[in-house]
Amino acid sequence: MRKKQRDERKKANRILAVFLVVALVGFMIVNLAVKDRESSALENRSLSQRPRITWQGITSGTFMERFETYESDQFVGRDAFREIYTFFRRVGGKHEENGVYLGKSRQLLEDISVPDPKLLSEDINGLNLYAQTYPDVTTHVLLVPDAADILSDRLPTFASVADQDSLFLDFRAQLDESIVWMDAAPVLRAHTDEKLYYLTDPHWTTQAAYDVFVETASDLGIEDPYVTEYESLCATYLFNGTLASTSGFHLGLKEQIDVMLPVNETAYVVTYVEEQEKTASLYSVEALDTRDKYALFFGGNYPLIEIDTASEDESVLLVVKDSFANCYLPFLIPHYGKIIVVDPRYYSGSINEVTDTYGVTETLFLYSGNTFFTDANLNGFLEAD
Amino acid sequence: MKNRSRNSYIAAVCIIAVVIIIAIVAVVRIRPHASSSLKAEADDTRVRLEAMADRDISSAQETIDQVQGPGEEETEVVHEGGGEIVFSLDGGMLPLEELREYNYKEIFSDCVVLGDSIAMGLDSYGILNSSEVFAVVGVYIGQVDASLTNAAAMNPKKAFFTYGVNDLNTYEYQLDWYRDDYTSLLKRAQELMPNTELYVALILPVTDYALSEQPNYARMDEYNEIIKEVCDELGVHWMDLSFTFLDEYYDDDGIHAYPEFYYGWLYYMAVGSGLIQEGESQ
């Protein structure tokens, strides 16, 4: 009787030992066999590669460190293990990961960024100086509130974020009085029955951009924003945005990106100046085959874009912007003869140079609150040379 | 005692198994099924967007030109059918301060300048936009097909060819080869840009110092003669802008130019091609 029990236990132990060895060796072999990946589309970053063995690397310990990050980046099934990890964090009541909140109704929300006071005051000085240097050019500022502000009721219970409304209010109060403030927040608040933000991405939807365009068009001096009719069309239903990839929440959630195409189109030509390319389309269809499907609009962000239009209007609009503008710009085409689009994160010239070169008659600064308050590149662009 | 420990062992294994199953379920979540009508709509939209991307920019450009009007700067092309463009420099060359007054980025906005390191200066000194300059450092005319294709894709109204200095070192005494290659360059340009007015700038002179360093430069005149003949044969305009290269604008190597050079070079290029009227103020 006793002997039998002991035998059984021995057998169980043996099975366990074999299983352990198989698991260890198996993972090692699979890890060696599976080819390393250059980058992770899911995490939107490049992965570390196998470090080279050098004597110096070994004695200083950097080789071991690098090898460790290499192994953890290239470990087989990394994506699945990450998802299991966030799943357990969610089950365990964790509602925030890398500055992204897991909100109600499947909404992911980026934390509200608070500006660095020094950077912000430099930006304000730059903006005011620009408005004063060019009194004939009307300067407009359109800051788009972020999802955590407009959809704050979807934040997880007990989560608290900075009050973006008061950040905007403070900022606005310091702007030169000649600068026209375009107020997007009330428009968006009045439309919360629509889908204003993507669930898995920080950007506003095409619908939200359209709402803000038509309801603040008078600030831009546009008389009839309804002059062009648009039809809203689904361009993809397989979008999973960057909030999902940075947080690991809702990686399986697919959503829709719509484009609004004009029924009667105003002809235009888009010139990507530094890329030396011209096209007659605002949309880059190839982006739909990549993970970064929001790049459908203009193919992403570029230093300097010129849009020549067949609009009767002769004014030249300069748009200084971040990626939020990409789905908003199409609505401006019927209303300006020429639109110059600058993304100061990539453009190295100055605003005065652009304004003089193109004979700019109106300027629009269009940013999301979060990017505007954390941007460190606008300042260099605003500096007069 | 032993039995109990075995039971708890089995229990632990069971718990781990359950946890793993939950995890797997979490990973393999049921994907939301897009309705087939949504898929059809996305496919349709894609076809429409692809059609937009494939549109010819020249027809859009025509519509824009019609609406915006031909613009004051759009002057008649003076030299139908090519040939030499002569500058009447009665009052001498304009002084630098006046040449600097002009907004060359705007003036050349529907034009392209093709060339080598000298033309590259237009872009690197910020005198023209990158979309107006198609230059590659060190090229000779047999190597420029890619620049030509890229420049043609901009659908320019006028294209300026400013190659030359590297050709002297490449072709040396083989003037027939040079003639053949220049002919095929311009023929290819005419084929790729049928609606573009083509202008060729003759090879710019080098200093005596550069000549002493590189004797190949002594054939400059013979080369320029060939360019003139090929242009005349193919009905392409040519202009001699050597008068804009003042002695003080030469860099130490006696070939390349200081930024000041470019204002006069572009100004007379613009005047010669009718982009601006001589003496017309900005």
Short mmCIF file of C-alpha atoms in Angstrom, two decimals, chain B:
data_model
loop_
_atom_site.label_atom_id
_atom_site.label_comp_id
_atom_site.label_asym_id
_atom_site.label_seq_id
_atom_site.Cartn_x
_atom_site.Cartn_y
_atom_site.Cartn_z
CA MET B 1 -1.30 12.88 5.48
CA LYS B 2 0.35 11.99 2.17
CA ASN B 3 -3.07 11.72 0.56
CA ARG B 4 -4.00 15.22 1.66
CA SER B 5 -0.80 16.73 0.29
CA ARG B 6 -1.47 15.01 -2.99
CA ASN B 7 -5.02 16.39 -3.05
CA SER B 8 -3.85 19.91 -2.41
CA TYR B 9 -1.26 19.43 -5.13
CA ILE B 10 -3.97 18.42 -7.59
CA ALA B 11 -6.09 21.37 -6.48
CA ALA B 12 -3.21 23.75 -7.15
CA VAL B 13 -2.71 22.30 -10.63
CA CYS B 14 -6.44 22.70 -11.29
CA ILE B 15 -6.39 26.34 -10.24
CA ILE B 16 -3.43 27.06 -12.46
CA ALA B 17 -5.18 25.29 -15.34
CA VAL B 18 -8.34 27.36 -14.86
CA VAL B 19 -6.31 30.56 -14.76
CA ILE B 20 -4.56 29.64 -17.99
CA ILE B 21 -7.89 28.87 -19.65
CA ILE B 22 -9.28 32.26 -18.56
CA ALA B 23 -6.19 33.93 -19.95
CA ILE B 24 -6.55 32.14 -23.26
CA VAL B 25 -10.21 33.14 -23.49
CA ALA B 26 -9.17 36.72 -22.78
CA VAL B 27 -6.67 36.64 -25.62
CA VAL B 28 -8.82 34.92 -28.18
CA ARG B 29 -11.74 37.25 -27.78
CA ILE B 30 -14.59 37.00 -30.20
CA ARG B 31 -13.89 39.62 -32.84
CA PRO B 32 -16.75 41.98 -33.46
CA HIS B 33 -18.21 40.94 -36.77
CA ALA B 34 -18.49 43.83 -39.15
CA SER B 35 -21.77 43.70 -40.94
CA SER B 36 -21.38 42.81 -44.57
CA SER B 37 -22.93 46.11 -45.62
CA LEU B 38 -20.21 47.98 -43.71
CA LYS B 39 -17.55 45.95 -45.44
CA ALA B 40 -19.14 46.69 -48.79
CA GLU B 41 -19.19 50.40 -47.95
CA ALA B 42 -15.54 50.38 -46.91
CA ASP B 43 -14.61 48.57 -50.12
CA ASP B 44 -16.55 51.11 -52.20
CA THR B 45 -14.94 54.04 -50.38
CA ARG B 46 -11.55 52.54 -50.94
CA VAL B 47 -12.17 52.30 -54.66
CA ARG B 48 -13.25 55.95 -54.69
CA LEU B 49 -10.22 57.08 -52.68
CA GLU B 50 -7.91 55.11 -54.95
CA ALA B 51 -9.47 56.77 -57.97
CA MET B 52 -8.84 60.16 -56.33
CA ALA B 53 -5.20 59.29 -55.71
CA ASP B 54 -4.75 58.24 -59.33
CA ARG B 55 -6.19 61.49 -60.68
CA ASP B 56 -4.05 63.44 -63.06
CA ILE B 57 -2.76 66.58 -61.37
CA SER B 58 -2.56 68.48 -64.66
CA SER B 59 -6.34 68.58 -65.08
CA ALA B 60 -6.79 69.79 -61.47
CA GLN B 61 -4.11 72.40 -62.15
CA GLU B 62 -5.97 73.56 -65.26
CA THR B 63 -9.19 74.04 -63.32
CA ILE B 64 -7.33 76.00 -60.66
CA ASP B 65 -5.71 78.21 -63.28
CA GLN B 66 -9.07 78.90 -64.88
CA VAL B 67 -10.70 79.94 -61.61
CA GLN B 68 -7.78 81.91 -60.25
CA GLY B 69 -7.24 83.58 -63.62
CA PRO B 70 -4.00 83.69 -65.53
CA GLY B 71 -2.49 86.04 -62.95
CA GLU B 72 -0.46 89.14 -63.76
CA GLU B 73 2.86 87.35 -63.61
CA GLU B 74 1.77 85.01 -66.38
CA THR B 75 3.28 86.78 -69.35
CA GLU B 76 3.28 85.55 -72.90
CA VAL B 77 6.11 83.24 -73.82
CA VAL B 78 8.34 85.41 -75.95
CA HIS B 79 10.31 82.73 -77.69
CA GLU B 80 8.03 80.28 -79.43
CA GLY B 81 9.95 77.33 -80.75
CA GLY B 82 13.15 77.75 -78.79
CA GLY B 83 16.40 79.45 -79.64
CA GLU B 84 18.62 81.88 -77.84
CA ILE B 85 17.26 84.20 -75.19
CA VAL B 86 19.13 87.48 -75.34
CA PHE B 87 19.34 89.88 -72.42
CA SER B 88 19.50 93.56 -73.12
CA LEU B 89 21.81 94.63 -70.34
CA ASP B 90 21.81 98.29 -71.29
CA GLY B 91 21.79 99.51 -67.72
CA GLY B 92 24.14 96.72 -66.62
CA MET B 93 23.19 93.99 -64.19
CA LEU B 94 20.85 94.99 -61.39
CA PRO B 95 22.54 95.60 -58.03
CA LEU B 96 22.32 92.84 -55.42
CA GLU B 97 20.00 94.77 -53.09
CA GLU B 98 17.42 95.01 -55.85
CA LEU B 99 17.84 91.38 -56.88
CA ARG B 100 17.24 90.29 -53.31
CA GLU B 101 13.88 92.08 -53.25
CA TYR B 102 12.18 89.39 -55.27
CA ASN B 103 10.31 86.45 -53.76
CA TYR B 104 11.81 83.69 -55.87
CA LYS B 105 9.92 80.90 -54.11
CA GLU B 106 6.67 82.46 -55.33
CA ILE B 107 8.01 83.37 -58.77
CA PHE B 108 9.22 79.82 -59.43
CA SER B 109 6.26 78.16 -57.72
CA ASP B 110 5.11 76.25 -60.81
CA CYS B 111 8.61 75.68 -62.15
CA VAL B 112 11.47 73.28 -61.56
CA VAL B 113 15.21 73.83 -61.72
CA LEU B 114 17.25 70.73 -62.53
CA GLY B 115 20.96 70.61 -61.94
CA ASP B 116 23.99 69.59 -59.94
CA SER B 117 25.67 70.97 -56.83
CA ILE B 118 25.31 74.55 -58.07
CA ALA B 119 21.52 74.21 -58.40
CA MET B 120 21.49 72.41 -55.04
CA GLY B 121 22.54 75.70 -53.45
CA LEU B 122 19.11 77.14 -54.32
CA ASP B 123 17.53 74.63 -51.96
CA SER B 124 20.19 74.54 -49.26
CA TYR B 125 20.39 78.34 -48.99
CA GLY B 126 16.58 78.44 -48.84
CA ILE B 127 16.22 80.63 -51.93
CA LEU B 128 13.80 78.20 -53.56
CA ASN B 129 11.53 75.53 -52.08
CA SER B 130 12.64 71.90 -52.21
CA SER B 131 9.69 71.18 -54.49
CA GLU B 132 11.21 73.55 -57.04
CA VAL B 133 14.76 72.17 -57.11
CA PHE B 134 15.67 68.75 -58.49
CA ALA B 135 19.39 68.66 -58.05
CA VAL B 136 21.90 65.91 -57.34
CA VAL B 137 25.46 66.70 -56.37
CA GLY B 138 28.11 65.58 -58.86
CA VAL B 139 25.82 64.34 -61.64
CA TYR B 140 26.55 64.44 -65.32
CA ILE B 141 23.75 64.51 -67.87
CA GLY B 142 23.80 60.77 -68.48
CA GLN B 143 22.72 60.14 -64.87
CA VAL B 144 19.73 62.37 -64.42
CA ASP B 145 16.82 60.22 -65.50
CA ALA B 146 15.42 59.89 -61.97
CA SER B 147 15.53 63.65 -61.39
CA LEU B 148 13.77 64.12 -64.68
CA THR B 149 10.98 61.72 -63.77
CA ASN B 150 10.52 63.30 -60.33
CA ALA B 151 10.53 66.79 -61.75
CA ALA B 152 8.02 65.81 -64.44
CA ALA B 153 5.70 64.47 -61.74
CA MET B 154 5.38 68.04 -60.42
CA ASN B 155 3.66 69.00 -63.69
CA PRO B 156 5.74 72.19 -63.99
CA LYS B 157 4.97 75.06 -66.33
CA LYS B 158 8.66 75.67 -66.97
CA ALA B 159 11.76 73.55 -66.42
CA PHE B 160 15.31 74.92 -66.29
CA PHE B 161 18.31 72.72 -67.02
CA THR B 162 21.51 73.89 -65.36
CA TYR B 163 23.82 70.90 -65.75
CA GLY B 164 27.30 71.08 -67.09
CA VAL B 165 30.37 71.37 -64.94
CA ASN B 166 30.59 67.65 -64.19
CA ASP B 167 30.06 66.81 -67.86
CA LEU B 168 33.47 68.24 -68.78
CA ASN B 169 35.20 65.75 -66.55
CA THR B 170 33.04 62.85 -67.64
CA TYR B 171 33.01 63.15 -71.42
CA GLU B 172 36.40 64.89 -71.76
CA TYR B 173 37.28 64.95 -75.48
CA GLN B 174 34.39 62.67 -76.54
CA LEU B 175 32.24 65.46 -77.89
CA ASP B 176 30.09 63.21 -80.04
CA TRP B 177 29.02 61.24 -77.02
CA TYR B 178 28.18 64.46 -75.28
CA ARG B 179 26.05 65.56 -78.21
CA ASP B 180 24.20 62.22 -78.21
CA ASP B 181 23.57 62.27 -74.48
CA TYR B 182 22.41 65.88 -74.44
CA THR B 183 20.07 65.13 -77.32
CA SER B 184 18.53 62.16 -75.53
CA LEU B 185 18.26 64.15 -72.28
CA LEU B 186 16.22 66.88 -73.93
CA LYS B 187 14.18 64.45 -76.01
CA ARG B 188 13.33 62.52 -72.87
CA ALA B 189 12.38 65.77 -71.15
CA GLN B 190 10.10 66.76 -74.01
CA GLU B 191 8.52 63.32 -73.89
CA LEU B 192 7.99 63.38 -70.09
CA MET B 193 6.85 67.02 -69.94
CA PRO B 194 5.01 67.70 -73.19
CA ASN B 195 3.28 70.78 -71.76
CA THR B 196 6.33 72.26 -70.08
CA GLU B 197 8.43 75.05 -71.54
CA LEU B 198 12.07 73.91 -71.42
CA TYR B 199 15.03 76.23 -70.86
CA VAL B 200 18.71 75.31 -70.86
CA ALA B 201 21.31 77.46 -69.13
CA LEU B 202 24.77 77.15 -70.66
CA ILE B 203 27.58 75.81 -68.50
CA LEU B 204 28.79 78.48 -66.09
CA PRO B 205 32.43 79.57 -66.40
CA VAL B 206 35.09 78.59 -63.84
CA THR B 207 38.03 80.68 -62.60
CA ASP B 208 41.60 80.44 -63.85
CA TYR B 209 42.52 78.68 -60.65
CA ALA B 210 39.95 75.93 -61.29
CA LEU B 211 41.20 75.70 -64.85
CA SER B 212 44.78 75.19 -63.66
CA GLU B 213 43.59 72.43 -61.33
CA GLN B 214 41.50 70.67 -63.94
CA PRO B 215 42.50 71.13 -67.60
CA ASN B 216 39.26 69.48 -68.79
CA TYR B 217 37.50 72.78 -68.10
CA ALA B 218 39.30 74.30 -71.07
CA ARG B 219 36.74 72.64 -73.38
CA MET B 220 33.92 74.75 -71.88
CA ASP B 221 33.25 76.66 -75.10
CA GLU B 222 33.11 73.56 -77.26
CA TYR B 223 30.62 72.02 -74.85
CA ASN B 224 28.45 75.11 -74.84
CA GLU B 225 28.48 75.16 -78.64
CA ILE B 226 27.11 71.62 -78.63
CA ILE B 227 24.39 72.57 -76.14
CA LYS B 228 23.33 75.49 -78.33
CA GLU B 229 23.18 73.30 -81.43
CA VAL B 230 21.20 70.56 -79.72
CA CYS B 231 18.75 73.12 -78.30
CA ASP B 232 18.24 74.78 -81.66
CA GLU B 233 17.70 71.43 -83.29
CA LEU B 234 15.06 70.38 -80.77
CA GLY B 235 13.36 73.76 -80.40
CA VAL B 236 14.47 74.32 -76.81
CA HIS B 237 15.33 77.77 -75.40
CA TRP B 238 18.83 78.40 -74.20
CA MET B 239 20.40 81.30 -72.32
CA ASP B 240 23.88 82.36 -71.35
CA LEU B 241 23.83 83.47 -67.72
CA SER B 242 27.61 83.65 -67.29
CA PHE B 243 27.39 87.44 -66.80
CA THR B 244 25.60 86.86 -63.47
CA PHE B 245 28.61 85.00 -62.05
CA LEU B 246 30.64 87.94 -60.75
CA ASP B 247 34.22 87.29 -59.61
CA GLU B 248 33.38 87.94 -55.96
CA TYR B 249 30.71 85.23 -55.98
CA TYR B 250 33.16 82.39 -56.62
CA ASP B 251 33.87 79.99 -53.78
CA ASP B 252 37.51 79.00 -53.11
CA ASP B 253 37.41 76.11 -55.58
CA GLY B 254 36.63 78.53 -58.43
CA ILE B 255 33.59 76.48 -59.49
CA HIS B 256 30.94 76.76 -56.81
CA ALA B 257 29.12 79.89 -55.71
CA TYR B 258 28.42 81.92 -52.60
CA PRO B 259 24.73 82.49 -51.78
CA GLU B 260 24.83 86.04 -53.25
CA PHE B 261 25.31 84.57 -56.72
CA TYR B 262 21.90 82.90 -56.79
CA TYR B 263 19.76 86.04 -56.70
CA GLY B 264 21.11 87.35 -60.02
CA TRP B 265 21.14 83.90 -61.58
CA LEU B 266 17.45 83.33 -60.73
CA TYR B 267 16.41 86.87 -61.55
CA TYR B 268 17.72 86.62 -65.11
CA MET B 269 16.38 83.10 -65.45
CA ALA B 270 12.96 84.48 -64.51
CA VAL B 271 13.30 87.48 -66.83
CA GLY B 272 14.56 85.34 -69.70
CA SER B 273 11.66 82.91 -69.41
CA GLY B 274 9.02 85.59 -68.98
CA LEU B 275 8.25 84.76 -65.34
CA ILE B 276 8.88 88.42 -64.52
CA GLN B 277 9.30 91.50 -66.66
CA GLU B 278 12.66 93.13 -66.41
CA GLY B 279 12.55 96.07 -64.04
CA GLU B 280 9.10 95.09 -62.79
CA SER B 281 9.19 95.76 -59.08
CA GLN B 282 7.93 93.40 -56.44
#
